mmCIF file of C-alpha atoms in Angstrom:
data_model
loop_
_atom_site.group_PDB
_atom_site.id
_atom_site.type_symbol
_atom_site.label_atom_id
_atom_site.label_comp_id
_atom_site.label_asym_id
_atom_site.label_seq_id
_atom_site.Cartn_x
_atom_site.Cartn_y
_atom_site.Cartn_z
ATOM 1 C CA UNK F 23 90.610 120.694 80.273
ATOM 2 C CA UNK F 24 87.354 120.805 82.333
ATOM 3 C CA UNK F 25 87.140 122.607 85.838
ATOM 4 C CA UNK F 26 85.083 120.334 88.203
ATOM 5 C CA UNK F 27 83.822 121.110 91.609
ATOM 6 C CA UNK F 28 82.650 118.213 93.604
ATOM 7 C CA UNK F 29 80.048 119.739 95.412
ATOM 8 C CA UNK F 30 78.520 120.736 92.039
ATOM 9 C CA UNK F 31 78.801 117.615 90.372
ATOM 10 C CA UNK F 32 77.355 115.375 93.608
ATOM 11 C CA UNK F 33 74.469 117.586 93.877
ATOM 12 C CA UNK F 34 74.064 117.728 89.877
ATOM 13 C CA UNK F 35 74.146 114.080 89.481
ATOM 14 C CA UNK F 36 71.841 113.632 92.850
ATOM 15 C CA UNK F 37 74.600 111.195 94.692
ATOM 16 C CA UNK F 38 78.728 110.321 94.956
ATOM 17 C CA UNK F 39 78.695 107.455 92.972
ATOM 18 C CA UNK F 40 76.925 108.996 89.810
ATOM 19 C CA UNK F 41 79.695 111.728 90.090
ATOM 20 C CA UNK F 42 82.324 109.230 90.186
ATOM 21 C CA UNK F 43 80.873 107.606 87.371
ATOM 22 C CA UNK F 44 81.065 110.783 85.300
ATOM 23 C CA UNK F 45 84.631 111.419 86.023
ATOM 24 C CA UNK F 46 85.559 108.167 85.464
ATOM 25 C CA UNK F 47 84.190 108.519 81.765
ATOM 26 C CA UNK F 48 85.758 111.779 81.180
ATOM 27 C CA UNK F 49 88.939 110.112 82.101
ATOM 28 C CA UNK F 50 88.551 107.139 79.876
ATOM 29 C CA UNK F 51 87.604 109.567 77.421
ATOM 30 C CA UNK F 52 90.939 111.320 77.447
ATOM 31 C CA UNK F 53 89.866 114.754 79.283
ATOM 32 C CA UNK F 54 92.091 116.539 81.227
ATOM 33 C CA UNK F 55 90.185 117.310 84.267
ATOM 34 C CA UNK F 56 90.619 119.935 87.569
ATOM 35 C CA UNK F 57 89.208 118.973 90.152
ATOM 36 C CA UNK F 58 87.993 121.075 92.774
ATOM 37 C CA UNK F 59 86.980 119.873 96.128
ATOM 38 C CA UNK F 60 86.290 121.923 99.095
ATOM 39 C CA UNK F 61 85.679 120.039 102.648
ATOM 40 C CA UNK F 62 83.928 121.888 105.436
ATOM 41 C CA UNK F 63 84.091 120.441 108.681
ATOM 42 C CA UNK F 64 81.185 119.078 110.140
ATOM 43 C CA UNK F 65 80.768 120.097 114.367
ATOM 44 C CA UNK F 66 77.970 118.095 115.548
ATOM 45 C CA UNK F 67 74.825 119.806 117.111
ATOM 46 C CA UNK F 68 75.588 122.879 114.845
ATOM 47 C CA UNK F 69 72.841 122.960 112.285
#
């Protein structure tokens, strides 16, 4: 089993869809993943 956090893995592979890619080959490949994802709300005009 492999523990993933999303924000890792976007900024790691530089984009969403690279990430997605990744899991989606882990998958095919049988791994068990966790996946962590952690949203933060965005207020704008904060910075």
């Amino acid at each position: 089993m492999k523990l993933i956090d999303t924000d890792i893995l976007i900024d790691h592979f530089h984009g969403h869809r690279a990430a997605l890619d990744f899991i989606a080959q882990q998958l095919v490949a049988g791994e068990t993943l966790a996946i962590v994802a952690i949203l933060i709300p965005y207020e704008r005009g904060r910075s």
